Tab-separated table of C-alpha atoms in Angstrom:
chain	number	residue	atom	x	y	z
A	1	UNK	CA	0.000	0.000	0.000
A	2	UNK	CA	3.097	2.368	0.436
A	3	UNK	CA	3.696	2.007	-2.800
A	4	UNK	CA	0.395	3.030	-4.151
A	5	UNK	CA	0.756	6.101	-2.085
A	6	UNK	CA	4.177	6.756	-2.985
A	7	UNK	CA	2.815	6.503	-6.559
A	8	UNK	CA	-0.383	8.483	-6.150
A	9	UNK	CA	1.405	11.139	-4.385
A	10	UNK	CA	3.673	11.503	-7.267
A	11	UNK	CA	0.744	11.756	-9.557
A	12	UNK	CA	-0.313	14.561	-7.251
A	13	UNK	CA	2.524	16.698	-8.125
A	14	UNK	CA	1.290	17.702	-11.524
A	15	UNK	CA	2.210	21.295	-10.988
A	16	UNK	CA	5.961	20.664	-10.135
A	17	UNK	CA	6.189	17.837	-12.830
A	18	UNK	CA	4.539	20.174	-15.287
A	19	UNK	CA	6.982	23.029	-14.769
A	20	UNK	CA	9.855	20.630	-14.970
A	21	UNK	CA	8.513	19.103	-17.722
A	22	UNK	CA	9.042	22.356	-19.557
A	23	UNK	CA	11.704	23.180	-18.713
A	24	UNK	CA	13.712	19.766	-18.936
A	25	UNK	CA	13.291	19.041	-22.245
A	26	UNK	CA	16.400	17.897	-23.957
A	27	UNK	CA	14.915	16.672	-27.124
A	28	UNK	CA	11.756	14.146	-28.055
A	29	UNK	CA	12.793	10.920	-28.815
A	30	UNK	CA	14.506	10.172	-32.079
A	31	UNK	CA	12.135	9.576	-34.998
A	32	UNK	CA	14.158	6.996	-37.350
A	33	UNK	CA	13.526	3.610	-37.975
A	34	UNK	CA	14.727	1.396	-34.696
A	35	UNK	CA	15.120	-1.696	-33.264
A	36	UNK	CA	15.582	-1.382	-29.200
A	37	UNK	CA	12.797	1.021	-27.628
A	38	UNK	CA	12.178	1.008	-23.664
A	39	UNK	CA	9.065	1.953	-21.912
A	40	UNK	CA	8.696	3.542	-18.548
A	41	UNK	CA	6.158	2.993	-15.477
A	42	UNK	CA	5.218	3.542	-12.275
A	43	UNK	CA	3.235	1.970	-9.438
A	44	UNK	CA	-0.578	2.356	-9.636
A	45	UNK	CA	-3.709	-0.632	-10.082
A	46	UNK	CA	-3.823	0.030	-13.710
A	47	UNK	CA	-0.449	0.291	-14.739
A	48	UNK	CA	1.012	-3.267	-12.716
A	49	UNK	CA	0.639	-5.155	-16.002
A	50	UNK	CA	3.800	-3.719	-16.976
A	51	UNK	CA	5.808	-5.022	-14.542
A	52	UNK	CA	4.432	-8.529	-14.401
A	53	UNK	CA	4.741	-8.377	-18.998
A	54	UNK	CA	8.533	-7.271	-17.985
A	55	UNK	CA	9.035	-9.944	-15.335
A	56	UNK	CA	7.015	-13.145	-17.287
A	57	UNK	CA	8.282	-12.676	-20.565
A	58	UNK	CA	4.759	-11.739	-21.897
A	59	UNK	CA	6.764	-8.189	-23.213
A	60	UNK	CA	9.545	-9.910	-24.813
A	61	UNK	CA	7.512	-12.718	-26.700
A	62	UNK	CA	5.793	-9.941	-28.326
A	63	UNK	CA	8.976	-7.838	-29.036
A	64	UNK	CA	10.313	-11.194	-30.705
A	65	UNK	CA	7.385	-11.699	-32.954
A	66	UNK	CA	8.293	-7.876	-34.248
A	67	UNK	CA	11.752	-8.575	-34.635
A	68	UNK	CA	12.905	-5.606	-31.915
A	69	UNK	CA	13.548	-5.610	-27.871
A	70	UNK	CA	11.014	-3.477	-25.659
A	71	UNK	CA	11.912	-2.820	-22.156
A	72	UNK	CA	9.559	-1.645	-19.269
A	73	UNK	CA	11.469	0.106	-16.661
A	74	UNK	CA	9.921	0.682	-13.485
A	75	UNK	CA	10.690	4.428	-12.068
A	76	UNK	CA	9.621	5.159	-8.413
A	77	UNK	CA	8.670	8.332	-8.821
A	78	UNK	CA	5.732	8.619	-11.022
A	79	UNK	CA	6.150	12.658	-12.276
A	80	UNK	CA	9.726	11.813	-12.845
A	81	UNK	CA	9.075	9.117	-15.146
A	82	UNK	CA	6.842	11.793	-16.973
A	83	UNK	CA	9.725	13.914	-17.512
A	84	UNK	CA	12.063	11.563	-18.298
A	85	UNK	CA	10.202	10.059	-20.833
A	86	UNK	CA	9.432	14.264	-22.024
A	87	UNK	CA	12.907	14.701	-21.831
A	88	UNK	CA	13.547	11.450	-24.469
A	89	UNK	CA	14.934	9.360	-22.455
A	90	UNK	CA	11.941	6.788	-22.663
A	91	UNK	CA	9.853	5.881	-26.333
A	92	UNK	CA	6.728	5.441	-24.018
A	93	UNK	CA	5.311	5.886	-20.253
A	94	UNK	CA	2.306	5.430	-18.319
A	95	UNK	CA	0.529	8.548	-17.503
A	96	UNK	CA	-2.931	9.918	-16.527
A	97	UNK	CA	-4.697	11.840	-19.632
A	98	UNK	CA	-4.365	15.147	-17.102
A	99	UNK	CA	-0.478	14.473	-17.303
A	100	UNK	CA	-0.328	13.789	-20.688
A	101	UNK	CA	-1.943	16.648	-21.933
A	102	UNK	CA	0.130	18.890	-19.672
A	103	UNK	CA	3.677	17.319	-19.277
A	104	UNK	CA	4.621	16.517	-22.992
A	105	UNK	CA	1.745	17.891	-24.700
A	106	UNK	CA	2.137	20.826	-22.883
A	107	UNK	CA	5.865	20.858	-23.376
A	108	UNK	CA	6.048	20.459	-26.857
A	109	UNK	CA	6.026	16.383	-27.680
A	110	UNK	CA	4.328	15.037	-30.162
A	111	UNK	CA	2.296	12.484	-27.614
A	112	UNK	CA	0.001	9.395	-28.778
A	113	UNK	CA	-2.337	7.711	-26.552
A	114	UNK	CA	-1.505	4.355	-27.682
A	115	UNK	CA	-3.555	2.340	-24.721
A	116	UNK	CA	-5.928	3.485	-22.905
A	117	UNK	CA	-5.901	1.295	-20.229
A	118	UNK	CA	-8.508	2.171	-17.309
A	119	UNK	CA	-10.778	4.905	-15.878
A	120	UNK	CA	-10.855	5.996	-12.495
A	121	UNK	CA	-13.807	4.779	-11.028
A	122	UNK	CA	-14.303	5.590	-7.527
A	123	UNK	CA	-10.577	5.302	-6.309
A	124	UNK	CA	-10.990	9.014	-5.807
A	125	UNK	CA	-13.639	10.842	-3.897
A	126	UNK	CA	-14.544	14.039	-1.209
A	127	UNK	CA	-15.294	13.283	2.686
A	128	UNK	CA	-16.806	15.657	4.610
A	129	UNK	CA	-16.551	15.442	8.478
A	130	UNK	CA	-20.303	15.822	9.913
A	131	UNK	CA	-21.774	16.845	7.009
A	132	UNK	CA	-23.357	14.617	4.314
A	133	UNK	CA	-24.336	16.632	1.541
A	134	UNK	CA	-21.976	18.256	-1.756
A	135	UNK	CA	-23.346	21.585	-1.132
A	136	UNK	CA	-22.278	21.216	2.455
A	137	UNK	CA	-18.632	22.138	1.211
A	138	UNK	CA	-20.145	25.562	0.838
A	139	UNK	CA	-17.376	27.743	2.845
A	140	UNK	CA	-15.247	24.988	4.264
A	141	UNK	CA	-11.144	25.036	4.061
A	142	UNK	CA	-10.370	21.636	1.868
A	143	UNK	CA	-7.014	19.876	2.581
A	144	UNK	CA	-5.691	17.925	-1.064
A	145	UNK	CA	-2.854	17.914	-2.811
A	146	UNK	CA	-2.794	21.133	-4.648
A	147	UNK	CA	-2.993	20.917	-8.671
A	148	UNK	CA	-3.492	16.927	-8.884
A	149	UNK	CA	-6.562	14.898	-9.917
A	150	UNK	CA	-7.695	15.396	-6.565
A	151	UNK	CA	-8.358	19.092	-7.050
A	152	UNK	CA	-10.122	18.605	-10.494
A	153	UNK	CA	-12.046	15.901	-9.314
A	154	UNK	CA	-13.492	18.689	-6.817
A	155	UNK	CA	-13.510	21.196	-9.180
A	156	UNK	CA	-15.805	18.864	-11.452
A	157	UNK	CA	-17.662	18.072	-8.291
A	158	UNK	CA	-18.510	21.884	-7.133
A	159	UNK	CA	-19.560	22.231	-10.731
A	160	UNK	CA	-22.762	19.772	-10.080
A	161	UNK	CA	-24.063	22.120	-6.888
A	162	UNK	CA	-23.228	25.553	-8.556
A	163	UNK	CA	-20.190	26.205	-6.512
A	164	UNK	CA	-16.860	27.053	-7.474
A	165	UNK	CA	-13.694	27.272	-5.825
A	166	UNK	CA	-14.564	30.634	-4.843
A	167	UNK	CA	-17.133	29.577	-2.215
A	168	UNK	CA	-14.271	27.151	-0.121
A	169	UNK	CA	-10.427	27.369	0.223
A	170	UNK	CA	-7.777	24.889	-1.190
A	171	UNK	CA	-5.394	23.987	1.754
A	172	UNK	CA	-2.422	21.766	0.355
A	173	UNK	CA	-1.964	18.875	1.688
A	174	UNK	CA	0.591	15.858	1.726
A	175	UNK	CA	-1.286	12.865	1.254
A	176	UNK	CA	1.723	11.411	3.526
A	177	UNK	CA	0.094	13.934	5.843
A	178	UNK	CA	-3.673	13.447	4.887
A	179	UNK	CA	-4.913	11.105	7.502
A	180	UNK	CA	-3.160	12.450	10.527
A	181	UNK	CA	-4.516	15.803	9.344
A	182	UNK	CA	-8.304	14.243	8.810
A	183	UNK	CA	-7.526	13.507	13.027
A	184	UNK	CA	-7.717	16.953	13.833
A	185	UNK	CA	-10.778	19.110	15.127
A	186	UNK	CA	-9.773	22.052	12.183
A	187	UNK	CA	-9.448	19.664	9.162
A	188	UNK	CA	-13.689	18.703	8.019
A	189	UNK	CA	-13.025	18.139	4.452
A	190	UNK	CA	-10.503	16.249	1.837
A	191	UNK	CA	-10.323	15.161	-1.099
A	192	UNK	CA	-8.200	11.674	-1.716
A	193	UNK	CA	-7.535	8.614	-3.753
A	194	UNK	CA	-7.424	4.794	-2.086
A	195	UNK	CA	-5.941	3.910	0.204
A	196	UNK	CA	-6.355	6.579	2.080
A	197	UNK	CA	-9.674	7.394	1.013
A	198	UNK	CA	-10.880	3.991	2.572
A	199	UNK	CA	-8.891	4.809	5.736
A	200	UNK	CA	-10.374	7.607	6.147
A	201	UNK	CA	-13.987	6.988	5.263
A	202	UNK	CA	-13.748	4.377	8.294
A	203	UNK	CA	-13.054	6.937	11.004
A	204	UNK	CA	-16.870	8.238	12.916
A	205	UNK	CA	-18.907	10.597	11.235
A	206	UNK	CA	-17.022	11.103	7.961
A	207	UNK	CA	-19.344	10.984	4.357
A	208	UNK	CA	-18.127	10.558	1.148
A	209	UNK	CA	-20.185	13.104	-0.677
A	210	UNK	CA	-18.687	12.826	-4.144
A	211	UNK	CA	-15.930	10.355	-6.226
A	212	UNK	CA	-15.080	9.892	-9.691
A	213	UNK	CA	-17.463	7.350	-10.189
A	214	UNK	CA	-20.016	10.236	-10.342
A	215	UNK	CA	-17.493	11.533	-12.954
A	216	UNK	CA	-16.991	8.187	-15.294
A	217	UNK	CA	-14.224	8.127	-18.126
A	218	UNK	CA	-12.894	11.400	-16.960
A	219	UNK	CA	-9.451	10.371	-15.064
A	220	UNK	CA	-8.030	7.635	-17.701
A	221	UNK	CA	-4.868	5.822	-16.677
A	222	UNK	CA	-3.140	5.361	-20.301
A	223	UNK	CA	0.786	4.135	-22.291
A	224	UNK	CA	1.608	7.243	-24.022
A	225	UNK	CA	4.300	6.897	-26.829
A	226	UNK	CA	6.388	9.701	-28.691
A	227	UNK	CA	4.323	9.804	-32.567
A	228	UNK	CA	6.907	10.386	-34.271
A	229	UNK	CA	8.760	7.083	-33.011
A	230	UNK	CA	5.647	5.487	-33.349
A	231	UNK	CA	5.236	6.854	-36.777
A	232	UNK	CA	8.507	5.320	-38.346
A	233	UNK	CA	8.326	2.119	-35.721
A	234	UNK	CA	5.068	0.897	-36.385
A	235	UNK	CA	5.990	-2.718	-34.590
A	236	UNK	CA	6.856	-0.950	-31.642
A	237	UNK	CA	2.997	-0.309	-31.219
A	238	UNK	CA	2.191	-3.816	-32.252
A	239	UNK	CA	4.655	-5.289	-29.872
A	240	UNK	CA	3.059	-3.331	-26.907
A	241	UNK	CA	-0.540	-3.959	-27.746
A	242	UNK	CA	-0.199	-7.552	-28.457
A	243	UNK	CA	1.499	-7.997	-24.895
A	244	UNK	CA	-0.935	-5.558	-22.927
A	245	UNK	CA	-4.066	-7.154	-24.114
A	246	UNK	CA	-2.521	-10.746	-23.618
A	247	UNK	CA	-1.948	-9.406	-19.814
A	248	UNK	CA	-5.360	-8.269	-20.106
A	249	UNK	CA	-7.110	-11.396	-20.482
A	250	UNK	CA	-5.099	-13.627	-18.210
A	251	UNK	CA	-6.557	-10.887	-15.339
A	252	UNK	CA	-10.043	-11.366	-16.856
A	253	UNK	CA	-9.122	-14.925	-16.523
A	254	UNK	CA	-8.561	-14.630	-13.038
A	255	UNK	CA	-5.191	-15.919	-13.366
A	256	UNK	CA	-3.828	-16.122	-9.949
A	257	UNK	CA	-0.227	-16.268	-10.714
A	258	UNK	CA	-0.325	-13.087	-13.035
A	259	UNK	CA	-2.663	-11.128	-10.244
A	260	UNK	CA	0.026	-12.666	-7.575
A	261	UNK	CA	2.834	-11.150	-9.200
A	262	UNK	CA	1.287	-7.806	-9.541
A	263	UNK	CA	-0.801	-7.804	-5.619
A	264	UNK	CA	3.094	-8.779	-4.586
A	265	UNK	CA	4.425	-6.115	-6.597
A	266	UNK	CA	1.818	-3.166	-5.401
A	267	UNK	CA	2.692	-3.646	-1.857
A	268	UNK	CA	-0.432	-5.877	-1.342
A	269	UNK	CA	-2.254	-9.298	-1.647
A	270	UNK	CA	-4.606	-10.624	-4.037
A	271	UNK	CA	-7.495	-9.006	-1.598
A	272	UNK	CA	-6.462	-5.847	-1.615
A	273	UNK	CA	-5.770	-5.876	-5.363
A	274	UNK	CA	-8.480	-6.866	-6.375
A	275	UNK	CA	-10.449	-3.935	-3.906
A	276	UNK	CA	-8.754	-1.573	-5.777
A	277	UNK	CA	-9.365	-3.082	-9.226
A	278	UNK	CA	-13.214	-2.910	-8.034
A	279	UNK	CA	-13.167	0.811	-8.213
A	280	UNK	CA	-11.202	1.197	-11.680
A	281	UNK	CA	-12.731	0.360	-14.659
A	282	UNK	CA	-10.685	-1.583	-16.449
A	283	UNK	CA	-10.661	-2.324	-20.608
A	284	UNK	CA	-9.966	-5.287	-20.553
A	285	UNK	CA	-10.865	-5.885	-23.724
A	286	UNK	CA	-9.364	-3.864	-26.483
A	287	UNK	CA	-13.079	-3.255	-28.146
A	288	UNK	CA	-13.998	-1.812	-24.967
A	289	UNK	CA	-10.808	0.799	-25.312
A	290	UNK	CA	-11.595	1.536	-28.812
A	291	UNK	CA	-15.167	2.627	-27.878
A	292	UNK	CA	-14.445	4.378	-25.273
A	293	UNK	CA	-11.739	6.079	-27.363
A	294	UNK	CA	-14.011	6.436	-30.103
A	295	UNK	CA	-16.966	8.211	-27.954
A	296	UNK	CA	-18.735	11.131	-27.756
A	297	UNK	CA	-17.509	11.825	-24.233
A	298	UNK	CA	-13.924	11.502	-24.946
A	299	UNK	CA	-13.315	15.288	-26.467
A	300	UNK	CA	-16.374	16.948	-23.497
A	301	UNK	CA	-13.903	15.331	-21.204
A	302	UNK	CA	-10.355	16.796	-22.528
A	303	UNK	CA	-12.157	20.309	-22.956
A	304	UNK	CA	-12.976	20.095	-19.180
A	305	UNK	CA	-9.266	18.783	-18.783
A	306	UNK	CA	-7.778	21.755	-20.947
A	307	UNK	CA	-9.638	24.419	-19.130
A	308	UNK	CA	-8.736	22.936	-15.703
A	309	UNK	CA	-4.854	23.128	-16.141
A	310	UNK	CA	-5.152	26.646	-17.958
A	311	UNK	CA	-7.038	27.808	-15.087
A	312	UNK	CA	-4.301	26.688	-12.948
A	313	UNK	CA	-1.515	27.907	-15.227
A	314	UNK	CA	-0.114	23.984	-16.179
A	315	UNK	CA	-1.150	23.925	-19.463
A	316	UNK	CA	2.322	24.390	-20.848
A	317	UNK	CA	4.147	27.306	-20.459
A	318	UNK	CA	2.982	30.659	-21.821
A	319	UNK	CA	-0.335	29.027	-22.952
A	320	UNK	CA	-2.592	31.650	-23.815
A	321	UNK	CA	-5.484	29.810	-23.952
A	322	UNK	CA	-7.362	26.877	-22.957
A	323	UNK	CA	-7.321	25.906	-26.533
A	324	UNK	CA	-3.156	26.479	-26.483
A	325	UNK	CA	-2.715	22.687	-27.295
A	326	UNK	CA	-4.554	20.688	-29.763
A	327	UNK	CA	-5.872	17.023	-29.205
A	328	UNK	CA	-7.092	14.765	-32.264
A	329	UNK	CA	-9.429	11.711	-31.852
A	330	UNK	CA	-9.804	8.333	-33.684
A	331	UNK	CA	-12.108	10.503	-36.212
A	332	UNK	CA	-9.791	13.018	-37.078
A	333	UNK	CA	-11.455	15.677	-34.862
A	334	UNK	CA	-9.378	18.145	-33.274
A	335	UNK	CA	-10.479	20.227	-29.738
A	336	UNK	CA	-7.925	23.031	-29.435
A	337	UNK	CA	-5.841	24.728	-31.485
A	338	UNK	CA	-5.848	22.575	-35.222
A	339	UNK	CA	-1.624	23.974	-35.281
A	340	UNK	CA	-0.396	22.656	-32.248
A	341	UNK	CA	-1.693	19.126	-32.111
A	342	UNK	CA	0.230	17.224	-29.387
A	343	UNK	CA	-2.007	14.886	-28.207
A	344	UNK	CA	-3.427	12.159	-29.970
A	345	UNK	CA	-6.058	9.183	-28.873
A	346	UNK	CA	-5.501	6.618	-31.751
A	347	UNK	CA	-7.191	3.711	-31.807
A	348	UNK	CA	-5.285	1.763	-34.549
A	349	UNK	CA	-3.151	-0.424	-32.920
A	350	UNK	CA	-6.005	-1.441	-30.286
A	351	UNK	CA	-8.725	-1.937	-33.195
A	352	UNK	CA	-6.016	-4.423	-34.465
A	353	UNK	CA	-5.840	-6.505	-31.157
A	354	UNK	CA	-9.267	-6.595	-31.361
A	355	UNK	CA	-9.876	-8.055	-34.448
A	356	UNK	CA	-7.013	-10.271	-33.650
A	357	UNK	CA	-4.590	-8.610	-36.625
A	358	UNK	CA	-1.137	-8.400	-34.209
């Protein structure tokens, strides 16, 4: 479970990461035709498939059929792995579609969403201390971690009782710090992921009032790959679609030596993995990924995204608007600015695993 945290908290540091991500940039990774490409990833439910493809061989069986090598290199600290893989050090890296869009997008990369992988879907929510209604948050000092997905999750969530972040004040938080602080008679309201959101939803009086279920699709856990690598290394996609969606179904399976490997890995057991898989939607098949990919709800949601970060000032640096950095879908719609696509949802290489053409 420390490592979830460890993981989550990193994810929480989207302003730093942004920032640094900006300002780090060496150059995107080399566009030329290739045969060794590495991957990057960090702890979280969605993204443990990438260890356990690394650790059974799944990854390399797949890299063999293709004729290349693929390796998936675990990195700690999850905003660091953002900018390492911004930076070029990495062809690919798990990220949130928040990060995405403001990390490398933001920053200047070319960025395809080659897998989307999961939705948050529940693992995320707003307790109030005494109080059991939304609204209630009317005027109350909320303790999060500044700028993450727990802020826009409450942002959305203010949105749906006419509030804004006007009517309460953000107090930033630690989530090392979150449930000690939840202890104390001035703290009445937070905003968290699992597993502290669990731990703290079982101390007296406390209500969840809100969680991303009530927000579905809208915080996607995703493998992110450089385009233009992608572009001239079409096998590198292949290679990391075949081996995801293999992973895939041996945890639809209920395979208990694959979910083993990746409770063990996550700091936890098969119970507690499997709690946390119950509040993430996973695709765990790759039609399921393509539709969602393919949706109407899919561009609503990255608007909402966009104008979050440029509200904050993450969307890249010196973005003048909300629109600053374009993002194309499966159809060839753009939201944004039509110049400065940097984000891309493409659903090719997952439409292929579906109709079983990798």
């Amino acid at each position: 479970m420390r490592k979830l945290t460890a993981a989550r908290a990193a994810l929480a540091s989207i302003a730093l990461g942004a920032f640094l991500g900006a300002t780090t940039i060496v150059q995107p990774a080399s566009a030329e035709e290739k045969k060794d490409f590495s991957v990057c990833w960090s702890i979280y439910v969605g993204w443990m498939p990438w260890g356990y493809m690394q650790d059974s061989g799944i990854l390399k069986k797949w890299a063999d059929k293709y004729g290349i090598t693929i390796e998936a290199v675990q990195i700690n600290d999850y905003v660091e792995s953002i900018n390492q893989y911004t930076a070029g050090q990495y062809d690919g890296c798990s990220m949130t579609n928040m990060d995405a869009l403001s990390i490398p997008a933001g920053g200047g990369v070319d960025t395809t969403a080659l897998i989307v992988g999961d939705y948050s879907d529940g693992n995320d929510g707003i307790i109030l201390k005494g109080k059991d209604q939304l609204a209630d948050i009317k005027g109350e000092r909320v303790n999060l971690v500044e700028l993450s997905v727990s802020h826009y999750l409450l942002a959305r969530a203010l949105e749906t009782v006419e509030l804004s972040e006007r009517d309460i004040t953000v107090v930033n938080t630690s989530d090392a710090d979150m449930v000690a602080a939840y202890t104390t008679p001035d703290v009445t309201a937070v905003v968290t992921w699992n597993p502290l959101l669990s731990e703290i939803l079982g101390m007296p009086d406390s209500h969840e009032v809100f969680d991303s279920s009530q927000i579905p699709g809208e915080i996607i856990d995703m493998m992110v790959v450089n385009t233009e690598t992608l572009k001239d290394n079409p096998d590198f996609g292949k290679a990391l679609v075949g081996a995801w969606y293999e992973a895939m179904a041996l945890m639809e399976a209920d395979d208990i030596d694959a979910l083993t490997a990746m409770a063990t890995a996550s700091g936890t057991d098969i119970a507690g993995y499997k709690s946390q898989l119950d509040s993430t939607a996973m695709f765990y098949m790759a039609e399921e990924a393509v539709d969602f990919v393919g949706g109407e709800g899919l561009p609503e949601t990255m608007t909402f995204v966009a104008s979050f970060l440029f509200d904050h000032g993450i969307l890249g640096t010196g973005a003048p608007s909300a629109d600053f950095v374009g993002i194309e879908y499966p159809d060839g719609s753009v939201t944004g600015d039509e110049n400065n696509v940097k984000l891309r949802f493409d659903s090719t290489f997952m439409q292929m695993a579906a109709d079983q053409e990798l």
